[in-house]
Coordinates of C-alpha atoms and ligand atoms in Angstrom, one line a residue:
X1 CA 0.0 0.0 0.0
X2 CA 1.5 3.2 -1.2
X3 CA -0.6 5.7 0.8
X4 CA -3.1 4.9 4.1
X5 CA -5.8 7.4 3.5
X6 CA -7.6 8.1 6.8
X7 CA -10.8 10.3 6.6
X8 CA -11.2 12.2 9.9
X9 CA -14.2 14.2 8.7
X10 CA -17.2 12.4 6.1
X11 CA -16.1 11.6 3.0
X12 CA -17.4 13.9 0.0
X13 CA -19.8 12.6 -2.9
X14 CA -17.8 14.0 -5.2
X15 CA -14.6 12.2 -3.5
X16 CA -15.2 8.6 -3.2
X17 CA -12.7 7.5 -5.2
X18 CA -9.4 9.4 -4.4
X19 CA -7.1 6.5 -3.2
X20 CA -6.3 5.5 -6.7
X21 CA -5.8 9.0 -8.0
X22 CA -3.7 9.8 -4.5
X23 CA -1.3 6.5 -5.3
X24 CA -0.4 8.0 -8.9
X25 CA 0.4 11.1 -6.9
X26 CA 2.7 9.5 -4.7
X27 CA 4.3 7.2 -7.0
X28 CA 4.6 9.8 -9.6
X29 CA 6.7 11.7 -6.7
X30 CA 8.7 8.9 -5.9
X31 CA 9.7 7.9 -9.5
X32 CA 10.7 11.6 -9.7
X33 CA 13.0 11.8 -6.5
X34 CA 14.0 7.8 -7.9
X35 CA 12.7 6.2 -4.4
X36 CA 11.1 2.6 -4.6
X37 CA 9.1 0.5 -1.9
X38 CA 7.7 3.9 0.3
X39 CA 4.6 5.0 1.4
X40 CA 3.1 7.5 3.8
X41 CA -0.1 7.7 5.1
X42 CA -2.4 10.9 4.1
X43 CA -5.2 11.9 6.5
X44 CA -7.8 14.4 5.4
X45 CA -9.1 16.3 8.4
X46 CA -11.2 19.4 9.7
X47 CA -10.1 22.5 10.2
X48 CA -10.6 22.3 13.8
X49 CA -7.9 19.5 14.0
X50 CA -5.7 21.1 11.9
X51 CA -5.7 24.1 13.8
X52 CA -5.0 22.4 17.0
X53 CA -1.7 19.8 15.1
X54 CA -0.2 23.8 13.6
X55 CA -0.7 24.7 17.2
X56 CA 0.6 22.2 19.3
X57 CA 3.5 20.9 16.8
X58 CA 4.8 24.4 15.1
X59 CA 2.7 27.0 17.8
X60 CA 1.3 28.2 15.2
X61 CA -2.6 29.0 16.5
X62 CA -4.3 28.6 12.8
X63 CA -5.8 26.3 10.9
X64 CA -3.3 26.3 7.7
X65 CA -3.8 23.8 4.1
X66 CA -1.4 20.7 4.4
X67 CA 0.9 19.7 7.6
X68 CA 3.8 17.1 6.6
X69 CA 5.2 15.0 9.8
X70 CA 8.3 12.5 8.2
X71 CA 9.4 10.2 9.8
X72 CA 13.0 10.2 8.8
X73 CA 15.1 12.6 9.5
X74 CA 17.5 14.0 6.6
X75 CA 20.9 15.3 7.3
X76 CA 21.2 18.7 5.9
X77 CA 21.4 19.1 2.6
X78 CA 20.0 15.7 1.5
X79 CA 16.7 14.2 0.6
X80 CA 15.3 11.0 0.5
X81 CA 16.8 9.4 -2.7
X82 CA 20.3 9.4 -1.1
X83 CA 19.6 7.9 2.5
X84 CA 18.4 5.0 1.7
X85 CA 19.6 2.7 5.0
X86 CA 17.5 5.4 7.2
X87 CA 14.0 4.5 4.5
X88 CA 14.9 1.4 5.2
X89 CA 14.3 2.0 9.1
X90 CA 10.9 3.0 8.5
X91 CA 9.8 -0.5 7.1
X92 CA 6.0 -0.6 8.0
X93 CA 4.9 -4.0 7.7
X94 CA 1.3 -3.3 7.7
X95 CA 1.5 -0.9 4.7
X96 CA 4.3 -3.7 3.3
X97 CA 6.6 -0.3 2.4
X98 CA 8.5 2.1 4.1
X99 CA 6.5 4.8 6.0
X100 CA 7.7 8.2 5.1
X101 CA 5.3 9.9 7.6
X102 CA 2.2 11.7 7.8
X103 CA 0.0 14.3 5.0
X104 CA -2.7 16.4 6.8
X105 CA -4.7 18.3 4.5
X106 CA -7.5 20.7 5.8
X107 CA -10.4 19.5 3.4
X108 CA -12.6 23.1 3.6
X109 CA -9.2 24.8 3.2
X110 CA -8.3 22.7 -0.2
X111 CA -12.1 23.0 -1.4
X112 CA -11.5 26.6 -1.0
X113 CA -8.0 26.9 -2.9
X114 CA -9.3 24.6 -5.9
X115 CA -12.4 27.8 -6.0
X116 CA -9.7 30.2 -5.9
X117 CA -7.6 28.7 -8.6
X118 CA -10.3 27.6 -11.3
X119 CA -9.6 23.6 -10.6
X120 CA -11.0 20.8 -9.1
X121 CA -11.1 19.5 -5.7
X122 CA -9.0 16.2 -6.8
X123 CA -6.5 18.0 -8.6
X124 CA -6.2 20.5 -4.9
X125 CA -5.5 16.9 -3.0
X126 CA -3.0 16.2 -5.6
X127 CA -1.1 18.8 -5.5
X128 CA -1.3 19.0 -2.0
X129 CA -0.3 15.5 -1.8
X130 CA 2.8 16.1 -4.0
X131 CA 3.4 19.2 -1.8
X132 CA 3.7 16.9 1.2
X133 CA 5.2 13.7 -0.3
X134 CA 8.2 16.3 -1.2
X135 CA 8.5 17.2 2.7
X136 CA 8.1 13.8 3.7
X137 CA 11.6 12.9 1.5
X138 CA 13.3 16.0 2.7
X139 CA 12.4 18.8 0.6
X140 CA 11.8 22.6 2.2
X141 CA 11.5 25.7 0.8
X142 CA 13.3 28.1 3.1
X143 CA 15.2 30.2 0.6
X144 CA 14.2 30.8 -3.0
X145 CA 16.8 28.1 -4.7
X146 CA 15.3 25.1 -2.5
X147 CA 11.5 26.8 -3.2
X148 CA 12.2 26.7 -6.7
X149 CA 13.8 23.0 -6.8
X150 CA 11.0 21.1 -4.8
X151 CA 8.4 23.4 -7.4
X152 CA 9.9 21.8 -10.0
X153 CA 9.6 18.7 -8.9
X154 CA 6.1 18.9 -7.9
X155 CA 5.6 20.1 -11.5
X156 CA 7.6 16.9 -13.0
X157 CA 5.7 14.6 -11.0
X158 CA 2.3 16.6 -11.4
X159 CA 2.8 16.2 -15.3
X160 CA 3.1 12.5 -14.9
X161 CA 0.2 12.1 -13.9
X162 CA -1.6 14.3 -16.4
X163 CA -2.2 17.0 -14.0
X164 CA -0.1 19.6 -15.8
X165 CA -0.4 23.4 -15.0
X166 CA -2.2 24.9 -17.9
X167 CA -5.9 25.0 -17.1
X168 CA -6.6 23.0 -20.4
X169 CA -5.1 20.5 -20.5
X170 CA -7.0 17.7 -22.2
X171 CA -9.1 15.2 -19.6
X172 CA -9.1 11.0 -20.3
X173 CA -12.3 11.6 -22.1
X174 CA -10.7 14.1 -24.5
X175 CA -7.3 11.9 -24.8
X176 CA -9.7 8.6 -25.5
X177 CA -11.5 11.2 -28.0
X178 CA -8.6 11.6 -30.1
X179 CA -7.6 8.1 -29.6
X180 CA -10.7 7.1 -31.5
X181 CA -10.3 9.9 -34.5
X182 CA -6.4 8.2 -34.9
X183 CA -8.2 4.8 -34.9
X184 CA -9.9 6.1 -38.4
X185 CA -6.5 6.4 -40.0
X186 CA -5.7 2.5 -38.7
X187 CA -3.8 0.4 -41.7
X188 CA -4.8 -3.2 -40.7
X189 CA -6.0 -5.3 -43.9
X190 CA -4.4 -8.6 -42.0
X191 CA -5.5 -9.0 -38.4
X192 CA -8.9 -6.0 -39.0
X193 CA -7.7 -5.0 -35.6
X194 CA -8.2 -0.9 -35.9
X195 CA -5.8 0.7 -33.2
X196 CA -5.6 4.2 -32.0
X197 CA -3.5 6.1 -29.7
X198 CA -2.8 9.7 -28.6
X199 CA 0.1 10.3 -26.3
X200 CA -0.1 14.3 -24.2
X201 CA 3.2 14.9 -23.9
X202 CA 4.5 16.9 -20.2
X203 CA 4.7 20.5 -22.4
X204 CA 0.9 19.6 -23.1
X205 CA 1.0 18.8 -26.7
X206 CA -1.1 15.9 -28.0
X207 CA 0.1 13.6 -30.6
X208 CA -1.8 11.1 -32.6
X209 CA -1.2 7.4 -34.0
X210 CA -2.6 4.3 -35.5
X211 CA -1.3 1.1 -36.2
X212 CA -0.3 0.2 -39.6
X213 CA 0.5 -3.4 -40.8
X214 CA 2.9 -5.1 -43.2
X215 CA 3.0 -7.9 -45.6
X216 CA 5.8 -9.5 -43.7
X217 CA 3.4 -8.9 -40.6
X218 CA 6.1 -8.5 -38.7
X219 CA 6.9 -5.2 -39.5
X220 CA 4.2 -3.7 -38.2
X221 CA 3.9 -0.5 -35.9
X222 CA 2.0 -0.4 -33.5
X223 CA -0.8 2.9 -32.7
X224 CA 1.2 3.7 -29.5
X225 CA 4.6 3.4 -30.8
X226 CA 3.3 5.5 -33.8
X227 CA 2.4 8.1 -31.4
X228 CA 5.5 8.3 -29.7
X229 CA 7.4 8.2 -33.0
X230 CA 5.1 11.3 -34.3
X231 CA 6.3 13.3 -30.7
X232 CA 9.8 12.6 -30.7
X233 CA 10.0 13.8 -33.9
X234 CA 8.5 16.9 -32.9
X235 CA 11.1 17.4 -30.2
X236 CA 9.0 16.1 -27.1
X237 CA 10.8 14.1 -24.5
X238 CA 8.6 13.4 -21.7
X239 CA 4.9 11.8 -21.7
X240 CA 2.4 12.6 -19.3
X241 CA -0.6 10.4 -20.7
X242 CA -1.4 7.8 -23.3
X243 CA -5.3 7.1 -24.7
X244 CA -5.3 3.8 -26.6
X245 CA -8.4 2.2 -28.2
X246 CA -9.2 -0.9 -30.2
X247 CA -12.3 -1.4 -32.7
X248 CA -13.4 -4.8 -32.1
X249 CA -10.9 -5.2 -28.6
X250 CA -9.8 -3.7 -25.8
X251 CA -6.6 -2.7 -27.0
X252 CA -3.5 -3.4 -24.1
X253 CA -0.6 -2.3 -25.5
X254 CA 2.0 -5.2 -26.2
X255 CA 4.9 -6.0 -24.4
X256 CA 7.3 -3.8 -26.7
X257 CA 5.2 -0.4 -26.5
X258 CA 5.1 -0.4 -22.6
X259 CA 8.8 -0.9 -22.7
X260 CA 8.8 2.3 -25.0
X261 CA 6.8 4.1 -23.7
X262 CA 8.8 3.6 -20.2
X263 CA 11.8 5.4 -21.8
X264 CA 10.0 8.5 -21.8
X265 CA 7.3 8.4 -18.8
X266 CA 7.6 8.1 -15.2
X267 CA 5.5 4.7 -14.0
X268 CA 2.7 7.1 -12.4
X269 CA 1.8 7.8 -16.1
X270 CA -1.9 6.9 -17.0
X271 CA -2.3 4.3 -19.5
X272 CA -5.9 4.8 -20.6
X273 CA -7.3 1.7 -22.5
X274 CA -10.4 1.0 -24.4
X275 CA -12.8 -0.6 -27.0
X276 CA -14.3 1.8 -29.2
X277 CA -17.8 2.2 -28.2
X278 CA -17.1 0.9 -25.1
X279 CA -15.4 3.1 -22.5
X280 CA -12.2 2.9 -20.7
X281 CA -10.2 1.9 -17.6
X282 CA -6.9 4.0 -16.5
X283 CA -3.9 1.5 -15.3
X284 CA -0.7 3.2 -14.3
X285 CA 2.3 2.6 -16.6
X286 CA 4.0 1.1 -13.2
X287 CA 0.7 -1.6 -13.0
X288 CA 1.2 -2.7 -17.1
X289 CA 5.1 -2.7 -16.9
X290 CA 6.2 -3.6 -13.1
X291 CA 10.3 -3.6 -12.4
X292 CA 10.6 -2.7 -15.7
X293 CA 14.2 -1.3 -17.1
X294 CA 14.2 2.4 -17.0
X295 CA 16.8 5.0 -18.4
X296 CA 17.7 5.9 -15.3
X297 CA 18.4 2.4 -14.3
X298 CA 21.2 3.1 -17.1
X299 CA 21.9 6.8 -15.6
X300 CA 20.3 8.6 -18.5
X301 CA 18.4 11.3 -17.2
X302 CA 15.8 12.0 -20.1
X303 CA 14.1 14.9 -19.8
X304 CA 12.7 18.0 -21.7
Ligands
THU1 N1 -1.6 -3.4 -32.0 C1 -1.4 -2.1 -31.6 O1 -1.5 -1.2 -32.4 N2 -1.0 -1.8 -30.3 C2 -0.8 -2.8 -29.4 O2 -0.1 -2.5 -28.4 C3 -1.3 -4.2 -29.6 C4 -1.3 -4.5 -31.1 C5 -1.9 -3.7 -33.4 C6 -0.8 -4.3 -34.1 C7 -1.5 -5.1 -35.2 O3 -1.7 -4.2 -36.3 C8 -2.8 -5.4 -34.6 O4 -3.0 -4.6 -33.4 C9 -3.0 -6.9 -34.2 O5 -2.0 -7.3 -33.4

């Protein structure tokens, strides 16, 4: 379990389902600071508890947005990525990771800020979330250079998960949308097996593709790694979502195109897959492609 959400106030109608969308978050941020096996649990509270924690832990009597209590402590200087041995201490074996500590977000305070800034309520929690997973591995922003640094990689993991900062960028309906125009362009006279793709890249561009099939049938490109070939070529270097659909299917990529697509996306990236007609699930790149080899495991850093 990546993150123990506790609800110390009713849980929202419109909220139901945030665990899911919370553990892209987290794994998102710990792909970007290169941390495996860590968790940390988030608890969503009232402003009357949050008051009291600012108040009796910093003494400071007011209720603020998110509070961050790690558990490890980081010499100075250093976050979580290079202490290793001391996440190791923090094995929790009831969340079967190590426990980087606790997130307390002030639900009315994040319903307000999401007003205030034109976005949903989800996307508030996530970015709160990131916020606080950044704390949690050591991060602090005390002087403008460390501010700036822990921004940017909120941002990087933020884009990961398709949560980029411009307003518009395109939801999984719109990204399955385009999925399905690509599908029309589909070359498949051997299997009939129509596939689209469209792949938002983390600078918020979109980028279409369909597969297209050979005589020797095994020269044949897949939609997805037609997509990805179409945004390279256009310079982009870093994916924050792929839509994929199949006409008669639902179209899983194949064991090639995840491994592609992991060169250029962090495994918090949402792989939504459908059937035409049919709707769509979102799996994380992480669920279709687990331990898979990364750049980094290579120390390439890719990124645009
Ligand atoms: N196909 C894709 O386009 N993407 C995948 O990841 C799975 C397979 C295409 C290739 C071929 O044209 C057809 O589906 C049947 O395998």
């Amino acid at each position: 379990m990546t993150i123990d959400l506790q609800w110390a106030c009713p849980v929202p109608d419109d909220l139901t389902d945030l665990q899911p969308m919370l553990e892209r978050v987290a794994l998102a941020c710990f792909d970007a600071e290169g941390v495996r096996g860590a968790g940390f649990c988030v608890r969503v509270v009232d402003e009357d508890e949050i008051r009291a924690l600012n108040r009796d832990m910093r003494g400071i009597d007011r209720p603020t947005d998110v509070l961050s209590f790690p558990t490890v402590s980081y010499p100075d200087g250093r976050t979580a990525r290079s202490c290793p041995k001391r996440l190791a201490r923090e094995y929790d074996p009831a969340m079967g990771c190590a426990n980087l500590g606790d997130c307390v977000i002030n639900l009315k305070q994040a319903r307000r800020q999401a007003a205030e800034y034109g976005h949903s309520l989800t996307r508030e929690l996530a970015y709160l979330t990131a916020h606080s997973a950044f704390h949690l591995m050591g991060y602090d922003h005390m002087n403008e250079e460390d501010k700036a640094n822990m921004r940017n990689m909120e941002e990087r993991a933020l884009e990961a998960v398709g949560i980029a900062r411009e307003a518009e960028t395109p939801s999984h309906d719109r990204l399955f949308e385009l999925a399905c125009e690509a599908m029309q362009n589909s070359y498949s006279p051997y299997s009939h097996f129509k596939v689209g793709a469209c792949i938002l890249t983390a600078d918020g561009r979109t980028f279409k593709g369909c597969n297209f099939e050979n005589a020797s049938y095994g020269a044949t490109i897949c939609a997805e790694r037609c997509a990805a070939a179409c945004a390279i070529a256009a310079g982009a270097r870093r994916f924050a979502a792929i839509a994929v659909v199949g006409s008669t299917a639902v179209a899983w990529p194949c064991g090639i195109c995840r491994q592609v697509l992991r060169e250029f996306s962090d495994t918090g990236m949402p792989v939504i897959v459908g059937q035409y007609g049919k709707g769509y699930t979102v799996k994380t790149l992480g669920e279709l492609l687990p331990e898979g080899l990364s750049p980094q495991d290579l120390g390439v850093d890719v990124d645009q």
